[in-house]
CSV table of C-alpha atoms and ligand atoms in Angstrom, one decimal:
chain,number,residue,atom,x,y,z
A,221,UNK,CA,15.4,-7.7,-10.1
A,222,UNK,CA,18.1,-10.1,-9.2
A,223,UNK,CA,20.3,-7.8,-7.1
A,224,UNK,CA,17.0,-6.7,-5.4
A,225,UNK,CA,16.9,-10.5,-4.4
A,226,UNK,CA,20.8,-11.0,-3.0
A,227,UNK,CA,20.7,-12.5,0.4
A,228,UNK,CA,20.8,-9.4,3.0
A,229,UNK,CA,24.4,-9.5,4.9
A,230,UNK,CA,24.6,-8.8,8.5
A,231,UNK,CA,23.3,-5.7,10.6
A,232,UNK,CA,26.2,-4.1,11.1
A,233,UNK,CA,27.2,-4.4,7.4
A,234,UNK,CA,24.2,-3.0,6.3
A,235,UNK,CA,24.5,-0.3,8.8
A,236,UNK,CA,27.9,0.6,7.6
A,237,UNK,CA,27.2,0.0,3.9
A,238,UNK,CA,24.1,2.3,4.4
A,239,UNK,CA,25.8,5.0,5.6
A,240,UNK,CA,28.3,5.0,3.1
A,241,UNK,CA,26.4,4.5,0.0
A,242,UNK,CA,23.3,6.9,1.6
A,243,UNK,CA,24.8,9.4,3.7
A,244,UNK,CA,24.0,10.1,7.0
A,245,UNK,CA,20.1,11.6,6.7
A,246,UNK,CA,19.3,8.3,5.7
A,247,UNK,CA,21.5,6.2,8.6
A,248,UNK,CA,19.3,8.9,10.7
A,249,UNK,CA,16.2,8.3,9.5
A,250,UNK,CA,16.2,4.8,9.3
A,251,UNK,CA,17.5,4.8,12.9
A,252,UNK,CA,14.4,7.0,14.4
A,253,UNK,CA,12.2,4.5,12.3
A,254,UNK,CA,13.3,1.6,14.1
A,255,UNK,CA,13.6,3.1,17.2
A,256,UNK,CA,10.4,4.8,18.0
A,257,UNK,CA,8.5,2.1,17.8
A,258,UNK,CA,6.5,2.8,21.0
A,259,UNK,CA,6.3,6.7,20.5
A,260,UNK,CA,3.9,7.4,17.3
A,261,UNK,CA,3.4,10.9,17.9
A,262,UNK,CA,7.0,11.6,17.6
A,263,UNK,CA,7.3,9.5,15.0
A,264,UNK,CA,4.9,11.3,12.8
A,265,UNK,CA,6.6,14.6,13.7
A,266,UNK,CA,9.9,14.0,13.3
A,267,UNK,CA,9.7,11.2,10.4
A,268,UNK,CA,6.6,11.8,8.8
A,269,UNK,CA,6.0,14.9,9.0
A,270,UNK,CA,7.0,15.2,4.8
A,271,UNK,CA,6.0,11.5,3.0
A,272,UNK,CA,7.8,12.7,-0.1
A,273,UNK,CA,10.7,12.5,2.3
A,274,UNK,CA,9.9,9.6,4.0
A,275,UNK,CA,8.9,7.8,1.1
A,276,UNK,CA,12.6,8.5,-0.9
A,277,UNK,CA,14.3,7.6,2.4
A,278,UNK,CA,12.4,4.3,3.4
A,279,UNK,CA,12.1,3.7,-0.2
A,280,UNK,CA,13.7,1.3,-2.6
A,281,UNK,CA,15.6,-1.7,-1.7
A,282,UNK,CA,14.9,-2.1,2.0
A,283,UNK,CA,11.3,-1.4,1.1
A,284,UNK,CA,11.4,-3.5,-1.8
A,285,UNK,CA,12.6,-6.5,0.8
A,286,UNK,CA,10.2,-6.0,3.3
A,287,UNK,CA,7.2,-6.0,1.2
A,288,UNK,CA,8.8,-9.3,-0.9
A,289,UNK,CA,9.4,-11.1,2.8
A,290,UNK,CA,5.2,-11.0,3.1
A,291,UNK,CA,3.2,-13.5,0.9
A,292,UNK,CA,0.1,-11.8,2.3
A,293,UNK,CA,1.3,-8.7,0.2
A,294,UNK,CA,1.6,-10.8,-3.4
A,295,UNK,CA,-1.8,-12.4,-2.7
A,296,UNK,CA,-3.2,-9.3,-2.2
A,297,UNK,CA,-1.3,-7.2,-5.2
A,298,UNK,CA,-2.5,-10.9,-7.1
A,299,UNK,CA,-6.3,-10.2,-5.9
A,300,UNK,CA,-6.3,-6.3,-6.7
A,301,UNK,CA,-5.0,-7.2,-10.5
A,302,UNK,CA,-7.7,-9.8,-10.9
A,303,UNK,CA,-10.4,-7.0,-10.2
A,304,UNK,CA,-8.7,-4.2,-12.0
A,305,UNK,CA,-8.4,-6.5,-14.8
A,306,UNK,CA,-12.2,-7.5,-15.0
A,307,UNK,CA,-13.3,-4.1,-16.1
A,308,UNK,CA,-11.0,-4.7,-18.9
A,309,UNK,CA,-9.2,-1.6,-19.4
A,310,UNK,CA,-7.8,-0.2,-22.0
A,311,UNK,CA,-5.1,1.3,-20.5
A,312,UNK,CA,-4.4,2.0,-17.1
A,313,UNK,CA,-2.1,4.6,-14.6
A,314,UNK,CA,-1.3,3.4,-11.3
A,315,UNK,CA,-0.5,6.7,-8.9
A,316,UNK,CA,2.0,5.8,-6.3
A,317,UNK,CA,3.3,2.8,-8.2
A,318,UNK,CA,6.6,2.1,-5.5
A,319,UNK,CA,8.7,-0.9,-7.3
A,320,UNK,CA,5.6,-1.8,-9.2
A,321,UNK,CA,4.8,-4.6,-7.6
A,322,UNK,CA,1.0,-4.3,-8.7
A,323,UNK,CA,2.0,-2.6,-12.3
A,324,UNK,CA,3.5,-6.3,-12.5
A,325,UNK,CA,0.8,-8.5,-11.2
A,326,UNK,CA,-1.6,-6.3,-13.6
A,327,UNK,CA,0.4,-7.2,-16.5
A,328,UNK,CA,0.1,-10.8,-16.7
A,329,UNK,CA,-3.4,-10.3,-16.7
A,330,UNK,CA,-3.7,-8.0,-19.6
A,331,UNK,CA,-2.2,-6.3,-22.6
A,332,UNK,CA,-3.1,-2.4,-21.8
A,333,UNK,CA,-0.5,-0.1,-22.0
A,334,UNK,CA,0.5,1.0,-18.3
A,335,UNK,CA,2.0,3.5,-16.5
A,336,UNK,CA,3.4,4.0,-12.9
A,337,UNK,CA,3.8,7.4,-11.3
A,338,UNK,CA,5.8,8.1,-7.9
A,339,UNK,CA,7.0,11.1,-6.1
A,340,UNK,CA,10.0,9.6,-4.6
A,341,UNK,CA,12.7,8.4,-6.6
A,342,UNK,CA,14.4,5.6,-4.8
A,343,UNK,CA,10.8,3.7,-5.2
A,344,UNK,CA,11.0,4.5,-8.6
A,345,UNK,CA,14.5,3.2,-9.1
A,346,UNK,CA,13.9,-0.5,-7.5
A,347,UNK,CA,10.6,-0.3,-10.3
A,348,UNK,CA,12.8,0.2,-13.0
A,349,UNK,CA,15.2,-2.5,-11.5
A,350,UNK,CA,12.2,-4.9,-11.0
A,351,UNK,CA,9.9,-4.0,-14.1
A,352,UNK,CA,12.9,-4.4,-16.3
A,353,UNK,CA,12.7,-5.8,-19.7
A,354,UNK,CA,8.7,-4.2,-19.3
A,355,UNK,CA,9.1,-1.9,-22.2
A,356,UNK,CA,5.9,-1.4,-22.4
A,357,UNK,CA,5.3,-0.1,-18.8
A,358,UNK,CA,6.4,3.7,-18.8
A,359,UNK,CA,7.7,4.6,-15.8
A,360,UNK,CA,6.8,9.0,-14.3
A,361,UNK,CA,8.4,11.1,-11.7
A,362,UNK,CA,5.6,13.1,-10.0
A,363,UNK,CA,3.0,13.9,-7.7
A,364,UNK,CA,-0.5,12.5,-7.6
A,365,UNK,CA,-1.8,16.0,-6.7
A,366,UNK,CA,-0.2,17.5,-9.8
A,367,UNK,CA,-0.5,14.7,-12.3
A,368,UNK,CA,1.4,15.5,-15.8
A,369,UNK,CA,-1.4,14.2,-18.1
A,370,UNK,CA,-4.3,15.5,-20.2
A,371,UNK,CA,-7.6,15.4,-19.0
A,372,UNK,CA,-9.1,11.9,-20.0
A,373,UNK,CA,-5.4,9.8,-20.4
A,374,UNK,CA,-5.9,6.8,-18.8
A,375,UNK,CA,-9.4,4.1,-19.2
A,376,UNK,CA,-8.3,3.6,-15.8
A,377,UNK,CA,-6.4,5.1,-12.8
A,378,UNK,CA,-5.6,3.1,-9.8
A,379,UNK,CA,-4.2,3.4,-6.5
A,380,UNK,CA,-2.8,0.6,-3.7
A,381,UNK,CA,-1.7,2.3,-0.4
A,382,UNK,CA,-1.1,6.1,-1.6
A,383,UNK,CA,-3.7,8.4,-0.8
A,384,UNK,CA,-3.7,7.2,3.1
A,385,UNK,CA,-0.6,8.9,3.3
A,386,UNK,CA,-1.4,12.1,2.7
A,387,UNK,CA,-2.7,14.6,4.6
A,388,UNK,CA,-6.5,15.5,3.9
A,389,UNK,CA,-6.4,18.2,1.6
A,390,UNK,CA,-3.3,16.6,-0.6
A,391,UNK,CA,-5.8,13.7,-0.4
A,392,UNK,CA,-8.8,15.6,-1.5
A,393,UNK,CA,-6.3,17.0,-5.2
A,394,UNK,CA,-5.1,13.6,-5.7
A,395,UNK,CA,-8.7,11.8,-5.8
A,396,UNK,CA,-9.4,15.2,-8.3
A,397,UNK,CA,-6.5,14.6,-10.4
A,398,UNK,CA,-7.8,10.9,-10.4
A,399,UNK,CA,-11.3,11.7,-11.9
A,400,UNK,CA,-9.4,14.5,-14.5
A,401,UNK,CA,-7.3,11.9,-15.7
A,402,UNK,CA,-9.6,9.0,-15.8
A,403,UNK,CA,-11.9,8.3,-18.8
A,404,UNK,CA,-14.0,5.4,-16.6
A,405,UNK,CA,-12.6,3.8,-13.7
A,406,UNK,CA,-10.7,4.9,-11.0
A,407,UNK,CA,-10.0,1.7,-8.4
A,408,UNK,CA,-8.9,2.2,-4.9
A,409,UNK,CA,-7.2,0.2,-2.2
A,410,UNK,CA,-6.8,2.5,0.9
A,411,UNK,CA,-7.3,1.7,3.9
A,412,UNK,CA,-9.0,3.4,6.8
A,413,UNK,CA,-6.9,3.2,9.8
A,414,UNK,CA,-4.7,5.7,11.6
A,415,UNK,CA,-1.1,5.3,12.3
A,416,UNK,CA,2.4,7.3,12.7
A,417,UNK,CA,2.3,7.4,8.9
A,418,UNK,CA,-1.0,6.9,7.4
A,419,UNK,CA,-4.2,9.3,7.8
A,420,UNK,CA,-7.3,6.4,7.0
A,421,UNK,CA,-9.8,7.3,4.3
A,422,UNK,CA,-13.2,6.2,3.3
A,423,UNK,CA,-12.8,6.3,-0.4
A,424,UNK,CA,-15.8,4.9,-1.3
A,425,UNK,CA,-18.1,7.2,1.1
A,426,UNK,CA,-15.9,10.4,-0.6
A,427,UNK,CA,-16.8,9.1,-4.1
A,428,UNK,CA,-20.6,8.8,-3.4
A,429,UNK,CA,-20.4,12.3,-1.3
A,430,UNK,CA,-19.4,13.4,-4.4
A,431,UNK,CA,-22.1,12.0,-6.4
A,432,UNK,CA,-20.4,9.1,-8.3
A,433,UNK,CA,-21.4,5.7,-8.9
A,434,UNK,CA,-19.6,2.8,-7.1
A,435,UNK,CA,-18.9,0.3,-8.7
A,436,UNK,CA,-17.8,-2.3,-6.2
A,437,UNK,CA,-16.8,-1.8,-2.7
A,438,UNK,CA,-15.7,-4.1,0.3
A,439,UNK,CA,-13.0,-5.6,2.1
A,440,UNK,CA,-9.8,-7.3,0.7
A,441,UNK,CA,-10.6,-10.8,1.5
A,442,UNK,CA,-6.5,-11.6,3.1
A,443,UNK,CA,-6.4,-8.5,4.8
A,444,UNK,CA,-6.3,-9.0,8.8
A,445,UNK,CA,-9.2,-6.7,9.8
A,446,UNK,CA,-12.0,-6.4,7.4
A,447,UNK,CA,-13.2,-3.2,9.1
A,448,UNK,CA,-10.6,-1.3,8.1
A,449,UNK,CA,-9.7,-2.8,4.4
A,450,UNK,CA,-11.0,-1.5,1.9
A,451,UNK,CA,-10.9,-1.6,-2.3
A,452,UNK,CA,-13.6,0.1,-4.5
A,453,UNK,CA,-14.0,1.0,-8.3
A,454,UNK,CA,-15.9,4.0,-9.0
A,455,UNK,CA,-17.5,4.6,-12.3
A,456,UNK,CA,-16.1,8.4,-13.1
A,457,UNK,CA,-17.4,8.7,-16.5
A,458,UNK,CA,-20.6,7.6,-17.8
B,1951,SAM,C1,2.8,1.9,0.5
B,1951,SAM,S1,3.6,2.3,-1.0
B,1951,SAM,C2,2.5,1.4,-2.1
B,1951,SAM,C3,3.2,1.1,-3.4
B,1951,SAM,C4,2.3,0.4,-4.5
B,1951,SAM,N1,1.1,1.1,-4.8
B,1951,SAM,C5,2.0,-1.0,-4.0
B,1951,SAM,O1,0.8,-1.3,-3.8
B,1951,SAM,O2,2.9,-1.9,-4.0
B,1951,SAM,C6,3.1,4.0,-1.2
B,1951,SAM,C7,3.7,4.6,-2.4
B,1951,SAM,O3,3.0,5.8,-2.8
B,1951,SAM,C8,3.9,6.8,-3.1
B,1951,SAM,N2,3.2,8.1,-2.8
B,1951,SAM,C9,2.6,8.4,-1.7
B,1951,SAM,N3,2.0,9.6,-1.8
B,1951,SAM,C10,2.2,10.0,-3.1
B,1951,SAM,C11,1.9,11.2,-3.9
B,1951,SAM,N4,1.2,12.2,-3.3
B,1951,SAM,N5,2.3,11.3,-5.1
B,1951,SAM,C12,3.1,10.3,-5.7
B,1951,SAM,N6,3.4,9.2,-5.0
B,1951,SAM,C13,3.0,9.0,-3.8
B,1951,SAM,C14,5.1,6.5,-2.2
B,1951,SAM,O4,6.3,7.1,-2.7
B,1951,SAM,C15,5.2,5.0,-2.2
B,1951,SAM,O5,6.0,4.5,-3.3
């Protein structure tokens, strides 16, 4: 966690450093990001057109940084753990953990074994970097549409900012694999705009399509636009 935390040198530095340390895909890609600010179209095409890809290149420390730069993004990870942590789990997975920055506010509210899975493996590097010492969190390479667990594993799966970026019917496996996998809850924060790199789901309206029982639904109270924020905790089982 401490070298995740070293002041950021300058521009070109990092620029130079990056390319060095990354290679050139990632200089690239990290380039286009910055620089197609004003064209989304293009930049779903040509950047987000695979998120495993984009998730391992934007992933890790710069991500890591960005996210730690926002207190609206602790107070939110702070209010998510307070509500996973009132249903009193018994154990929980979070899908599409990044550095585990929730994983973390979740475990200083309860002793439940957890586990954090992500499909791209500089996110899961900075997690092991910034969860370390966390024996007790165990840490998976994989894919929420393919998760590597028996039916029923987890009291509780969750997810913060995952399912939105993927494409509908990766979407549609990965809320599946969440009621396979789950013996009670599942919990949801995704929200339901549109960008370059996010799709925008109604969770909760999907859950109850489906015939389950919500739980809780409604806006994250520090998220900007209420219309479009969105956490819910559907009752899978029982
Ligand atoms: C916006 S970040 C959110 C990270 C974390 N949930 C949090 O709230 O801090 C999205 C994360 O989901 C992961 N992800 C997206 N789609 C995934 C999928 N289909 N399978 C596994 N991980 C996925 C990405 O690699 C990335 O780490």
């Amino acid at each position: 966690m401490d070298t995740l935390l070293h002041p950021e040198p300058l521009l070109p530095l990092r620029a130079w450093r990056a390319l060095r340390s990354r290679g050139v895909r990632y200089a690239w890609h990290k380039t286009l990001r910055r620089s197609l600010g004003r064209w989304p179209t293009w930049k779903r095409r040509l950047i987000y057109a695979d998120p495993r890809a984009y998730w391992t290149l934007r992933g890790g420390r710069d991500y890591f940084r960005e996210q730690e730069g926002q207190v609206g993004r602790t107070l939110r990870a702070e209010w998510i753990a307070d509500r996973v942590a009132a249903y009193r789990p018994t154990s929980i997975l979070e899908i599409g953990c990044g550095y585990g920055k929730l994983l973390q506010a979740i475990r200083v509210r309860t002793d439940a074994p957890l586990a954090g899975l992500d499909f791209s493996r500089s996110q899961l590097g900075a997690a092991r970097e910034f969860l370390n010492g966390q024996d007790d969190v165990e840490l998976f390479l994989g894919r929420g549409d393919q998760l590597p667990f028996a039916d029923g594993s987890f009291d509780m799966v969750v997810t913060s900012a995952v399912i939105l970026h993927n494409p509908p019917e990766i979407a549609d496996k990965i809320r599946r694999e969440v009621i396979r996998v789950a013996r009670r809850f599942a919990a949801h924060n995704e929200e339901m705009n549109v960008s370059y790199n996010r799709y925008g789901y109604d969770t909760a309206a999907w859950y109850r399509s489906q015939g389950f029982r919500i739980a809780e639904s409604g806006p994250i109270p520090m998220d900007p636009d209420p219309v479009l924020s969105q956490f819910c905790v559907v009752r899978v089982n029982g």
